[in-house]
PDB file of C-alpha atoms in Angstrom:
ATOM      1  CA  GLN A 901     -75.454-162.830  -4.817  1.00  0.00           C
ATOM      2  CA  MET A 902     -76.319-159.620  -3.030  1.00  0.00           C
ATOM      3  CA  SER A 903     -79.347-160.127  -0.831  1.00  0.00           C
ATOM      4  CA  ASP A 904     -80.675-157.759   1.817  1.00  0.00           C
ATOM      5  CA  LYS A 905     -77.142-157.322   3.090  1.00  0.00           C
ATOM      6  CA  MET A 906     -74.323-155.758   1.104  1.00  0.00           C
ATOM      7  CA  GLU A 907     -71.549-158.165   0.154  1.00  0.00           C
ATOM      8  CA  VAL A 908     -68.492-156.711  -1.564  1.00  0.00           C
ATOM      9  CA  ASP A 909     -65.918-159.393  -2.337  1.00  0.00           C
ATOM     10  CA  GLY A 910     -65.559-160.066   1.394  1.00  0.00           C
ATOM     11  CA  SER A 911     -64.687-156.430   2.130  1.00  0.00           C
ATOM     12  CA  ASN A 912     -66.551-153.639   3.872  1.00  0.00           C
ATOM     13  CA  PRO A 913     -68.620-151.468   1.473  1.00  0.00           C
ATOM     14  CA  MET A 914     -68.441-148.576   3.940  1.00  0.00           C
ATOM     15  CA  GLU A 915     -64.697-148.258   3.350  1.00  0.00           C
ATOM     16  CA  PRO A 916     -63.847-145.482   0.834  1.00  0.00           C
ATOM     17  CA  GLY A 917     -63.416-146.508  -2.772  1.00  0.00           C
ATOM     18  CA  ASN A 918     -64.482-150.126  -2.468  1.00  0.00           C
ATOM     19  CA  ILE A 919     -65.889-151.699  -5.625  1.00  0.00           C
ATOM     20  CA  ALA A 920     -68.990-153.884  -5.407  1.00  0.00           C
ATOM     21  CA  ARG A 921     -68.118-156.628  -7.889  1.00  0.00           C
ATOM     22  CA  LEU A 922     -71.045-158.990  -8.352  1.00  0.00           C
ATOM     23  CA  GLN A 923     -71.719-159.017 -12.084  1.00  0.00           C
ATOM     24  CA  GLY A 924     -75.059-160.818 -12.100  1.00  0.00           C
ATOM     25  CA  GLY A 925     -73.247-164.128 -12.168  1.00  0.00           C
ATOM     26  CA  ASP A 926     -69.679-165.286 -12.667  1.00  0.00           C
ATOM     27  CA  LEU A 927     -67.639-162.783 -14.726  1.00  0.00           C
ATOM     28  CA  ALA A 928     -65.582-165.462 -16.450  1.00  0.00           C
ATOM     29  CA  LYS A 929     -68.778-167.273 -17.463  1.00  0.00           C
ATOM     30  CA  LEU A 930     -70.311-164.008 -18.629  1.00  0.00           C
ATOM     31  CA  LEU A 931     -67.327-163.215 -20.831  1.00  0.00           C
ATOM     32  CA  LYS A 932     -67.059-166.753 -22.169  1.00  0.00           C
ATOM     33  CA  GLY A 933     -70.574-166.557 -23.540  1.00  0.00           C
ATOM     34  CA  PHE A 934     -69.718-163.401 -25.501  1.00  0.00           C
ATOM     35  CA  GLN A 935     -65.993-163.834 -26.057  1.00  0.00           C
ATOM     36  CA  ASP A 936     -65.817-162.203 -29.495  1.00  0.00           C
ATOM     37  CA  GLU A 937     -68.425-159.528 -28.818  1.00  0.00           C
ATOM     38  CA  GLU A 938     -68.113-155.770 -28.655  1.00  0.00           C
ATOM     39  CA  TRP A 939     -69.439-154.329 -25.392  1.00  0.00           C
ATOM     40  CA  GLU A 940     -71.124-151.104 -24.330  1.00  0.00           C
ATOM     41  CA  LEU A 941     -70.967-149.585 -20.853  1.00  0.00           C
ATOM     42  CA  GLY A 942     -73.095-146.998 -19.073  1.00  0.00           C
ATOM     43  CA  ILE A 943     -72.153-144.891 -16.028  1.00  0.00           C
ATOM     44  CA  ASP A 944     -74.281-142.925 -13.554  1.00  0.00           C
ATOM     45  CA  GLU A 945     -74.143-141.813  -9.922  1.00  0.00           C
ATOM     46  CA  ALA A 946     -76.419-141.615  -6.891  1.00  0.00           C
ATOM     47  CA  GLY A 947     -76.121-139.428  -3.821  1.00  0.00           C
ATOM     48  CA  ARG A 948     -74.241-136.460  -5.220  1.00  0.00           C
ATOM     49  CA  GLY A 949     -76.323-133.842  -3.391  1.00  0.00           C
ATOM     50  CA  PRO A 950     -77.064-135.186   0.129  1.00  0.00           C
ATOM     51  CA  VAL A 951     -75.172-133.952   3.159  1.00  0.00           C
ATOM     52  CA  LEU A 952     -75.454-137.439   4.700  1.00  0.00           C
ATOM     53  CA  GLY A 953     -74.183-140.752   3.400  1.00  0.00           C
ATOM     54  CA  PRO A 954     -71.934-141.862   0.549  1.00  0.00           C
ATOM     55  CA  MET A 955     -71.978-141.082  -3.139  1.00  0.00           C
ATOM     56  CA  THR A 956     -72.094-144.197  -5.309  1.00  0.00           C
ATOM     57  CA  TYR A 957     -70.998-144.548  -8.917  1.00  0.00           C
ATOM     58  CA  GLY A 958     -72.390-147.434 -10.917  1.00  0.00           C
ATOM     59  CA  SER A 959     -71.540-148.971 -14.263  1.00  0.00           C
ATOM     60  CA  CYS A 960     -73.398-151.599 -16.234  1.00  0.00           C
ATOM     61  CA  PHE A 961     -72.113-153.299 -19.380  1.00  0.00           C
ATOM     62  CA  VAL A 962     -73.768-155.303 -22.138  1.00  0.00           C
ATOM     63  CA  PRO A 963     -72.757-156.985 -25.427  1.00  0.00           C
ATOM     64  CA  SER A 964     -73.864-154.786 -28.334  1.00  0.00           C
ATOM     65  CA  SER A 965     -75.744-157.757 -29.807  1.00  0.00           C
ATOM     66  CA  LYS A 966     -78.022-157.769 -26.735  1.00  0.00           C
ATOM     67  CA  ASN A 967     -79.239-154.157 -26.942  1.00  0.00           C
ATOM     68  CA  ALA A 968     -82.758-155.192 -28.018  1.00  0.00           C
ATOM     69  CA  GLU A 969     -83.053-157.559 -25.053  1.00  0.00           C
ATOM     70  CA  LEU A 970     -81.699-154.847 -22.743  1.00  0.00           C
ATOM     71  CA  LYS A 971     -84.304-152.368 -23.956  1.00  0.00           C
ATOM     72  CA  ALA A 972     -87.052-154.935 -23.397  1.00  0.00           C
ATOM     73  CA  LEU A 973     -86.166-155.070 -19.685  1.00  0.00           C
ATOM     74  CA  GLY A 974     -87.700-151.592 -19.334  1.00  0.00           C
ATOM     75  CA  PHE A 975     -85.003-149.886 -17.264  1.00  0.00           C
ATOM     76  CA  ASP A 976     -85.378-146.153 -16.619  1.00  0.00           C
ATOM     77  CA  ASP A 977     -83.774-143.361 -14.619  1.00  0.00           C
ATOM     78  CA  SER A 978     -83.757-144.660 -11.036  1.00  0.00           C
ATOM     79  CA  LYS A 979     -85.154-141.350  -9.746  1.00  0.00           C
ATOM     80  CA  LYS A 980     -88.350-141.986 -11.706  1.00  0.00           C
ATOM     81  CA  LEU A 981     -88.849-145.442 -10.213  1.00  0.00           C
ATOM     82  CA  SER A 982     -90.325-146.479  -6.892  1.00  0.00           C
ATOM     83  CA  GLU A 983     -88.039-148.133  -4.367  1.00  0.00           C
ATOM     84  CA  GLU A 984     -89.806-151.449  -4.893  1.00  0.00           C
ATOM     85  CA  THR A 985     -89.378-151.237  -8.689  1.00  0.00           C
ATOM     86  CA  ARG A 986     -85.700-150.278  -8.383  1.00  0.00           C
ATOM     87  CA  GLU A 987     -84.993-153.240  -6.121  1.00  0.00           C
ATOM     88  CA  ARG A 988     -86.826-155.617  -8.449  1.00  0.00           C
ATOM     89  CA  MET A 989     -84.897-154.307 -11.450  1.00  0.00           C
ATOM     90  CA  PHE A 990     -81.621-154.618  -9.564  1.00  0.00           C
ATOM     91  CA  ARG A 991     -82.444-158.276  -8.936  1.00  0.00           C
ATOM     92  CA  ASP A 992     -83.139-158.607 -12.680  1.00  0.00           C
ATOM     93  CA  ILE A 993     -79.705-157.122 -13.460  1.00  0.00           C
ATOM     94  CA  LYS A 994     -77.983-159.530 -11.071  1.00  0.00           C
ATOM     95  CA  ALA A 995     -79.815-162.512 -12.529  1.00  0.00           C
ATOM     96  CA  CYS A 996     -79.276-161.515 -16.164  1.00  0.00           C
ATOM     97  CA  ASP A 997     -76.840-163.696 -18.129  1.00  0.00           C
ATOM     98  CA  PHE A 998     -75.712-160.883 -20.440  1.00  0.00           C
ATOM     99  CA  LEU A 999     -75.251-157.953 -18.016  1.00  0.00           C
ATOM    100  CA  GLY A1000     -72.315-157.106 -15.762  1.00  0.00           C
ATOM    101  CA  TRP A1001     -72.018-154.303 -13.236  1.00  0.00           C
ATOM    102  CA  ASN A1002     -69.686-152.513 -10.824  1.00  0.00           C
ATOM    103  CA  VAL A1003     -70.317-149.953  -8.106  1.00  0.00           C
ATOM    104  CA  ILE A1004     -67.808-147.703  -6.340  1.00  0.00           C
ATOM    105  CA  VAL A1005     -68.862-146.441  -2.902  1.00  0.00           C
ATOM    106  CA  LEU A1006     -67.346-143.083  -1.902  1.00  0.00           C
ATOM    107  CA  SER A1007     -67.826-142.375   1.804  1.00  0.00           C
ATOM    108  CA  ALA A1008     -68.784-138.998   3.246  1.00  0.00           C
ATOM    109  CA  LYS A1009     -65.377-138.954   4.949  1.00  0.00           C
ATOM    110  CA  GLU A1010     -63.538-139.455   1.663  1.00  0.00           C
ATOM    111  CA  ILE A1011     -65.590-136.781  -0.124  1.00  0.00           C
ATOM    112  CA  SER A1012     -65.090-134.219   2.660  1.00  0.00           C
ATOM    113  CA  GLY A1013     -61.416-135.073   3.040  1.00  0.00           C
ATOM    114  CA  GLY A1014     -60.820-134.317  -0.616  1.00  0.00           C
ATOM    115  CA  MET A1015     -62.847-131.129  -0.706  1.00  0.00           C
ATOM    116  CA  LEU A1016     -61.348-129.711   2.508  1.00  0.00           C
ATOM    117  CA  GLN A1017     -57.685-130.492   1.882  1.00  0.00           C
ATOM    118  CA  ARG A1018     -55.198-127.680   1.263  1.00  0.00           C
ATOM    119  CA  SER A1019     -55.507-128.134  -2.515  1.00  0.00           C
ATOM    120  CA  PRO A1020     -59.236-128.929  -2.800  1.00  0.00           C
ATOM    121  CA  TYR A1021     -60.291-132.039  -4.702  1.00  0.00           C
ATOM    122  CA  ASN A1022     -63.696-130.829  -5.828  1.00  0.00           C
ATOM    123  CA  LEU A1023     -66.775-132.958  -6.391  1.00  0.00           C
ATOM    124  CA  ASN A1024     -66.600-132.736 -10.192  1.00  0.00           C
ATOM    125  CA  ALA A1025     -63.000-133.961 -10.191  1.00  0.00           C
ATOM    126  CA  ILE A1026     -63.937-136.790  -7.791  1.00  0.00           C
ATOM    127  CA  SER A1027     -66.823-137.740 -10.094  1.00  0.00           C
ATOM    128  CA  HIS A1028     -64.709-137.686 -13.252  1.00  0.00           C
ATOM    129  CA  ASP A1029     -61.949-139.785 -11.684  1.00  0.00           C
ATOM    130  CA  THR A1030     -64.449-142.317 -10.353  1.00  0.00           C
ATOM    131  CA  ALA A1031     -66.069-142.713 -13.767  1.00  0.00           C
ATOM    132  CA  GLU A1032     -62.634-143.259 -15.297  1.00  0.00           C
ATOM    133  CA  ALA A1033     -61.908-145.882 -12.634  1.00  0.00           C
ATOM    134  CA  LEU A1034     -65.039-147.795 -13.645  1.00  0.00           C
ATOM    135  CA  ILE A1035     -63.977-147.770 -17.307  1.00  0.00           C
ATOM    136  CA  ARG A1036     -60.475-148.945 -16.404  1.00  0.00           C
ATOM    137  CA  GLN A1037     -61.908-151.691 -14.196  1.00  0.00           C
ATOM    138  CA  ALA A1038     -64.018-153.044 -17.052  1.00  0.00           C
ATOM    139  CA  LEU A1039     -61.016-153.013 -19.385  1.00  0.00           C
ATOM    140  CA  ALA A1040     -58.869-154.732 -16.747  1.00  0.00           C
ATOM    141  CA  ASP A1041     -61.559-157.422 -16.460  1.00  0.00           C
ATOM    142  CA  GLY A1042     -61.162-158.169 -20.155  1.00  0.00           C
ATOM    143  CA  ILE A1043     -64.310-156.431 -21.401  1.00  0.00           C
ATOM    144  CA  ASN A1044     -63.927-155.472 -25.077  1.00  0.00           C
ATOM    145  CA  LEU A1045     -65.360-151.984 -24.620  1.00  0.00           C
ATOM    146  CA  LYS A1046     -66.192-150.088 -27.793  1.00  0.00           C
ATOM    147  CA  ARG A1047     -68.825-147.608 -26.617  1.00  0.00           C
ATOM    148  CA  VAL A1048     -69.332-145.835 -23.275  1.00  0.00           C
ATOM    149  CA  PHE A1049     -72.333-143.697 -22.294  1.00  0.00           C
ATOM    150  CA  VAL A1050     -72.045-141.317 -19.324  1.00  0.00           C
ATOM    151  CA  ASP A1051     -74.499-139.078 -17.490  1.00  0.00           C
ATOM    152  CA  THR A1052     -72.644-135.784 -17.501  1.00  0.00           C
ATOM    153  CA  VAL A1053     -71.059-133.924 -14.619  1.00  0.00           C
ATOM    154  CA  GLY A1054     -70.357-130.400 -15.776  1.00  0.00           C
ATOM    155  CA  ASP A1055     -70.225-129.423 -19.447  1.00  0.00           C
ATOM    156  CA  PRO A1056     -70.972-132.569 -21.517  1.00  0.00           C
ATOM    157  CA  GLU A1057     -68.852-131.580 -24.543  1.00  0.00           C
ATOM    158  CA  ARG A1058     -65.747-130.888 -22.472  1.00  0.00           C
ATOM    159  CA  TYR A1059     -66.282-134.031 -20.403  1.00  0.00           C
ATOM    160  CA  GLU A1060     -66.708-136.148 -23.541  1.00  0.00           C
ATOM    161  CA  ALA A1061     -63.519-134.684 -25.042  1.00  0.00           C
ATOM    162  CA  LYS A1062     -61.645-135.414 -21.809  1.00  0.00           C
ATOM    163  CA  LEU A1063     -62.743-139.061 -21.754  1.00  0.00           C
ATOM    164  CA  SER A1064     -62.064-139.486 -25.479  1.00  0.00           C
ATOM    165  CA  ALA A1065     -58.511-138.227 -25.012  1.00  0.00           C
ATOM    166  CA  LYS A1066     -57.918-140.746 -22.212  1.00  0.00           C
ATOM    167  CA  PHE A1067     -59.608-143.675 -23.977  1.00  0.00           C
ATOM    168  CA  PRO A1068     -59.109-143.048 -27.730  1.00  0.00           C
ATOM    169  CA  GLN A1069     -60.045-146.631 -28.591  1.00  0.00           C
ATOM    170  CA  ILE A1070     -63.562-146.171 -27.171  1.00  0.00           C
ATOM    171  CA  GLN A1071     -66.427-144.133 -28.626  1.00  0.00           C
ATOM    172  CA  MET A1072     -67.574-141.821 -25.813  1.00  0.00           C
ATOM    173  CA  THR A1073     -71.055-140.333 -25.475  1.00  0.00           C
ATOM    174  CA  VAL A1074     -71.649-137.887 -22.608  1.00  0.00           C
ATOM    175  CA  ARG A1075     -75.112-136.374 -22.275  1.00  0.00           C
ATOM    176  CA  LYS A1076     -77.375-134.600 -19.833  1.00  0.00           C
ATOM    177  CA  LYS A1077     -80.119-136.944 -18.597  1.00  0.00           C
ATOM    178  CA  ALA A1078     -78.279-139.894 -20.102  1.00  0.00           C
ATOM    179  CA  ASP A1079     -80.042-142.120 -17.564  1.00  0.00           C
ATOM    180  CA  SER A1080     -83.301-141.371 -19.406  1.00  0.00           C
ATOM    181  CA  LEU A1081     -81.798-141.620 -22.917  1.00  0.00           C
ATOM    182  CA  PHE A1082     -79.782-144.835 -22.858  1.00  0.00           C
ATOM    183  CA  PRO A1083     -81.008-148.093 -21.243  1.00  0.00           C
ATOM    184  CA  ILE A1084     -77.480-149.121 -20.238  1.00  0.00           C
ATOM    185  CA  VAL A1085     -77.101-145.863 -18.265  1.00  0.00           C
ATOM    186  CA  SER A1086     -80.535-146.440 -16.725  1.00  0.00           C
ATOM    187  CA  ALA A1087     -79.288-149.837 -15.548  1.00  0.00           C
ATOM    188  CA  ALA A1088     -76.146-148.228 -14.096  1.00  0.00           C
ATOM    189  CA  SER A1089     -78.346-145.664 -12.341  1.00  0.00           C
ATOM    190  CA  ILE A1090     -80.350-148.467 -10.699  1.00  0.00           C
ATOM    191  CA  CYS A1091     -77.164-150.250  -9.572  1.00  0.00           C
ATOM    192  CA  ALA A1092     -75.815-147.052  -8.009  1.00  0.00           C
ATOM    193  CA  LYS A1093     -79.074-146.023  -6.335  1.00  0.00           C
ATOM    194  CA  VAL A1094     -79.998-149.403  -4.820  1.00  0.00           C
ATOM    195  CA  THR A1095     -76.439-149.945  -3.586  1.00  0.00           C
ATOM    196  CA  ARG A1096     -76.458-146.530  -1.894  1.00  0.00           C
ATOM    197  CA  ASP A1097     -79.840-147.245  -0.296  1.00  0.00           C
ATOM    198  CA  ILE A1098     -78.493-150.505   1.146  1.00  0.00           C
ATOM    199  CA  VAL A1099     -75.376-148.817   2.543  1.00  0.00           C
ATOM    200  CA  VAL A1100     -77.439-146.033   4.139  1.00  0.00           C
ATOM    201  CA  LYS A1101     -79.931-148.475   5.688  1.00  0.00           C
ATOM    202  CA  GLN A1102     -77.186-150.698   7.086  1.00  0.00           C
ATOM    203  CA  TRP A1103     -74.967-147.853   8.279  1.00  0.00           C
ATOM    204  CA  LYS A1104     -73.225-148.506  11.605  1.00  0.00           C
ATOM    205  CA  TYR A1105     -71.705-145.503  13.323  1.00  0.00           C
ATOM    206  CA  SER A1106     -68.023-145.887  14.172  1.00  0.00           C
ATOM    207  CA  GLU A1107     -68.679-143.712  17.237  1.00  0.00           C
ATOM    208  CA  ALA A1108     -69.928-146.740  19.156  1.00  0.00           C
ATOM    209  CA  ASP A1109     -70.190-145.069  22.570  1.00  0.00           C
ATOM    210  CA  VAL A1110     -72.063-141.982  21.342  1.00  0.00           C
ATOM    211  CA  GLN A1111     -75.854-141.944  21.086  1.00  0.00           C
ATOM    212  CA  PHE A1112     -77.367-140.020  18.157  1.00  0.00           C
ATOM    213  CA  THR A1113     -80.948-138.851  18.555  1.00  0.00           C
ATOM    214  CA  GLY A1114     -83.836-138.265  16.180  1.00  0.00           C
ATOM    215  CA  VAL A1115     -84.443-139.227  12.538  1.00  0.00           C
ATOM    216  CA  THR A1116     -82.104-138.122   9.768  1.00  0.00           C
ATOM    217  CA  GLY A1117     -84.740-137.307   7.171  1.00  0.00           C
ATOM    218  CA  SER A1118     -83.846-137.528   3.486  1.00  0.00           C
ATOM    219  CA  GLY A1119     -80.262-136.455   4.044  1.00  0.00           C
ATOM    220  CA  TYR A1120     -80.578-133.510   1.650  1.00  0.00           C
ATOM    221  CA  PRO A1121     -79.409-130.053   2.815  1.00  0.00           C
ATOM    222  CA  ALA A1122     -82.808-128.404   2.210  1.00  0.00           C
ATOM    223  CA  ASP A1123     -84.661-130.970   4.354  1.00  0.00           C
ATOM    224  CA  GLU A1124     -85.618-129.335   7.671  1.00  0.00           C
ATOM    225  CA  VAL A1125     -85.681-132.739   9.389  1.00  0.00           C
ATOM    226  CA  THR A1126     -82.102-133.372   8.256  1.00  0.00           C
ATOM    227  CA  LYS A1127     -80.967-129.922   9.392  1.00  0.00           C
ATOM    228  CA  THR A1128     -82.598-130.456  12.791  1.00  0.00           C
ATOM    229  CA  TRP A1129     -80.850-133.819  13.169  1.00  0.00           C
ATOM    230  CA  LEU A1130     -77.493-132.246  12.303  1.00  0.00           C
ATOM    231  CA  SER A1131     -78.016-129.448  14.826  1.00  0.00           C
ATOM    232  CA  LYS A1132     -78.957-131.875  17.613  1.00  0.00           C
ATOM    233  CA  ASN A1133     -76.058-134.227  16.903  1.00  0.00           C
ATOM    234  CA  CYS A1134     -73.230-131.744  16.509  1.00  0.00           C
ATOM    235  CA  ASP A1135     -70.434-132.301  19.032  1.00  0.00           C
ATOM    236  CA  PRO A1136     -68.843-128.950  19.988  1.00  0.00           C
ATOM    237  CA  VAL A1137     -65.336-130.360  19.458  1.00  0.00           C
ATOM    238  CA  PHE A1138     -65.615-133.230  16.953  1.00  0.00           C
ATOM    239  CA  GLY A1139     -68.577-132.040  14.930  1.00  0.00           C
ATOM    240  CA  PHE A1140     -70.684-134.713  13.263  1.00  0.00           C
ATOM    241  CA  PRO A1141     -70.622-138.511  12.968  1.00  0.00           C
ATOM    242  CA  ASP A1142     -68.738-140.079  10.085  1.00  0.00           C
ATOM    243  CA  ASN A1143     -71.764-140.391   7.801  1.00  0.00           C
ATOM    244  CA  THR A1144     -71.764-136.585   7.421  1.00  0.00           C
ATOM    245  CA  ARG A1145     -70.113-134.463   4.741  1.00  0.00           C
ATOM    246  CA  PHE A1146     -68.289-131.734   6.638  1.00  0.00           C
ATOM    247  CA  SER A1147     -67.558-129.933   3.365  1.00  0.00           C
ATOM    248  CA  TRP A1148     -71.224-129.032   2.698  1.00  0.00           C
ATOM    249  CA  GLN A1149     -72.333-125.458   3.418  1.00  0.00           C
ATOM    250  CA  THR A1150     -75.114-126.758   5.689  1.00  0.00           C
ATOM    251  CA  THR A1151     -72.652-128.441   8.040  1.00  0.00           C
ATOM    252  CA  LYS A1152     -70.164-125.581   7.871  1.00  0.00           C
ATOM    253  CA  LYS A1153     -72.856-123.159   9.028  1.00  0.00           C
ATOM    254  CA  ILE A1154     -73.911-125.376  11.953  1.00  0.00           C
ATOM    255  CA  LEU A1155     -70.282-125.818  12.995  1.00  0.00           C
ATOM    256  CA  GLU A1156     -69.750-122.055  12.928  1.00  0.00           C
ATOM    257  CA  GLU A1157     -72.812-121.533  15.110  1.00  0.00           C
ATOM    258  CA  SER A1158     -72.562-124.491  17.512  1.00  0.00           C
ATOM    259  CA  ALA A1159     -68.992-125.773  17.641  1.00  0.00           C
ATOM    260  CA  MET A1160     -65.987-124.340  19.408  1.00  0.00           C
ATOM    261  CA  SER A1161     -63.751-122.040  17.382  1.00  0.00           C
ATOM    262  CA  PHE A1162     -60.031-122.761  17.193  1.00  0.00           C
ATOM    263  CA  GLU A1163     -56.850-121.888  15.348  1.00  0.00           C
ATOM    264  CA  TRP A1164     -54.329-124.418  14.103  1.00  0.00           C
ATOM    265  CA  GLU A1165     -51.033-123.941  15.905  1.00  0.00           C
ATOM    266  CA  ALA A1166     -49.158-124.838  12.721  1.00  0.00           C
ATOM    267  CA  ASP A1167     -50.907-122.062  10.774  1.00  0.00           C
ATOM    268  CA  LEU A1168     -49.993-119.507  13.419  1.00  0.00           C
ATOM    269  CA  GLU A1169     -46.378-120.620  13.297  1.00  0.00           C
ATOM    270  CA  GLU A1170     -46.336-120.311   9.517  1.00  0.00           C
ATOM    271  CA  ASP A1171     -47.647-116.768   9.791  1.00  0.00           C
ATOM    272  CA  GLU A1172     -44.916-115.909  12.259  1.00  0.00           C
ATOM    273  CA  ASN A1173     -42.359-117.743  10.119  1.00  0.00           C
ATOM    274  CA  GLN A1174     -41.015-119.704  13.065  1.00  0.00           C
ATOM    275  CA  SER A1175     -41.251-123.175  14.593  1.00  0.00           C
ATOM    276  CA  LYS A1176     -42.007-123.647  18.272  1.00  0.00           C
ATOM    277  CA  MET A1177     -41.912-127.305  19.195  1.00  0.00           C
ATOM    278  CA  GLY A1178     -42.837-126.459  22.765  1.00  0.00           C
ATOM    279  CA  ALA A1179     -46.257-125.300  21.559  1.00  0.00           C
ATOM    280  CA  TYR A1180     -47.222-128.953  21.015  1.00  0.00           C
ATOM    281  CA  PHE A1181     -46.691-129.885  24.688  1.00  0.00           C
ATOM    282  CA  VAL A1182     -48.338-128.893  27.943  1.00  0.00           C
ATOM    283  CA  SER A1183     -47.199-129.103  31.529  1.00  0.00           C
ATOM    284  CA  ASN A1184     -48.305-131.781  33.979  1.00  0.00           C
ATOM    285  CA  ASP A1185     -50.134-129.133  35.985  1.00  0.00           C
ATOM    286  CA  LYS A1186     -52.232-128.112  32.985  1.00  0.00           C
ATOM    287  CA  VAL A1187     -53.100-131.702  32.216  1.00  0.00           C
ATOM    288  CA  LYS A1188     -54.271-132.290  35.809  1.00  0.00           C
ATOM    289  CA  SER A1189     -56.339-129.106  35.826  1.00  0.00           C
ATOM    290  CA  LYS A1190     -58.275-130.206  32.746  1.00  0.00           C
ATOM    291  CA  GLY A1191     -59.731-133.279  34.416  1.00  0.00           C
ATOM    292  CA  THR A1192     -60.796-136.372  32.495  1.00  0.00           C
ATOM    293  CA  LEU A1193     -62.191-136.429  28.984  1.00  0.00           C
ATOM    294  CA  GLY A1194     -65.786-137.405  28.273  1.00  0.00           C
ATOM    295  CA  SER A1195     -67.080-139.727  25.581  1.00  0.00           C
ATOM    296  CA  SER A1196     -65.027-137.942  22.908  1.00  0.00           C
ATOM    297  CA  ALA A1197     -61.953-139.681  24.367  1.00  0.00           C
ATOM    298  CA  THR A1198     -62.837-142.565  22.030  1.00  0.00           C
ATOM    299  CA  PHE A1199     -61.395-140.473  19.208  1.00  0.00           C
ATOM    300  CA  PHE A1200     -57.981-140.466  20.907  1.00  0.00           C
ATOM    301  CA  ALA A1201     -58.130-144.071  22.093  1.00  0.00           C
ATOM    302  CA  GLN A1202     -58.940-145.391  18.614  1.00  0.00           C
ATOM    303  CA  ARG A1203     -55.899-143.580  17.243  1.00  0.00           C
ATOM    304  CA  GLN A1204     -53.661-144.480  20.198  1.00  0.00           C
ATOM    305  CA  LEU A1205     -53.061-140.798  20.948  1.00  0.00           C
ATOM    306  CA  LEU A1206     -51.781-139.687  24.338  1.00  0.00           C
ATOM    307  CA  THR A1207     -51.238-136.230  25.819  1.00  0.00           C
ATOM    308  CA  ALA A1208     -47.546-135.386  25.574  1.00  0.00           C
ATOM    309  CA  THR A1209     -46.125-133.629  28.610  1.00  0.00           C
ATOM    310  CA  ALA A1210     -42.392-133.802  27.895  1.00  0.00           C
ATOM    311  CA  LEU A1211     -39.902-134.596  25.164  1.00  0.00           C
TER     312      LEU A1211
END
């Protein structure tokens, strides 16, 4: 059972793409009780907009015969609920003998890495692929899915058609505000939101020898407290700690104003249509003149990187 600390099948929930797999009890027992049933699944996300922290995608699934009991539990869009109510309802989901759930945690590093790569992997594509992964996970677990309800990302009609083409055996329903329309999506919303809150509260910076000052605020780009924290904790070379989405406009602006500018040697070589291996090495004299590195040397030590002075 998940208590105050996140437990994810013995793995670290901060690692990109991990799935929190505690289905409110034993999955085999859950399925055995409804072996011949048709199931419905809802999907929703939390943390799409913040510049800090992960984005989490949650799914919750229920036998169709238990829809009346599900409705009686009173779930609603997690954004409308107090933190205390969300946590209580999440405990109800975990304790329920007819509900299962999954959560995928997407780290800030994974989101930024996709969005900033040469061929950008945009947030909508990340969201769509993550939702598909949750559907495939339920099917792989032996859930007899017949209906899926999704809170839309982008145009709901196009998204519904896309999912229907990939899962023709399942009736897809994609709607705006689905977390307020369908109780099973409300439950998924609660799973995603509470899981994200736990990850954010328990976050441990990988930059162990660097001290970060101040409070982070809500983590949203428009929050002045968050923007102040980002400005105060921006390293001129390495930028921000690993809970930060470098691909957000807020962070890009701060980096442009506060960080050192540079050009990638490889890009310059491509422009000149030539390869200069010597450009990747420096002389012993230059290395000595630079002196020793400060706390940012952790970056190189963790990756076992050394300054190359000769071939």
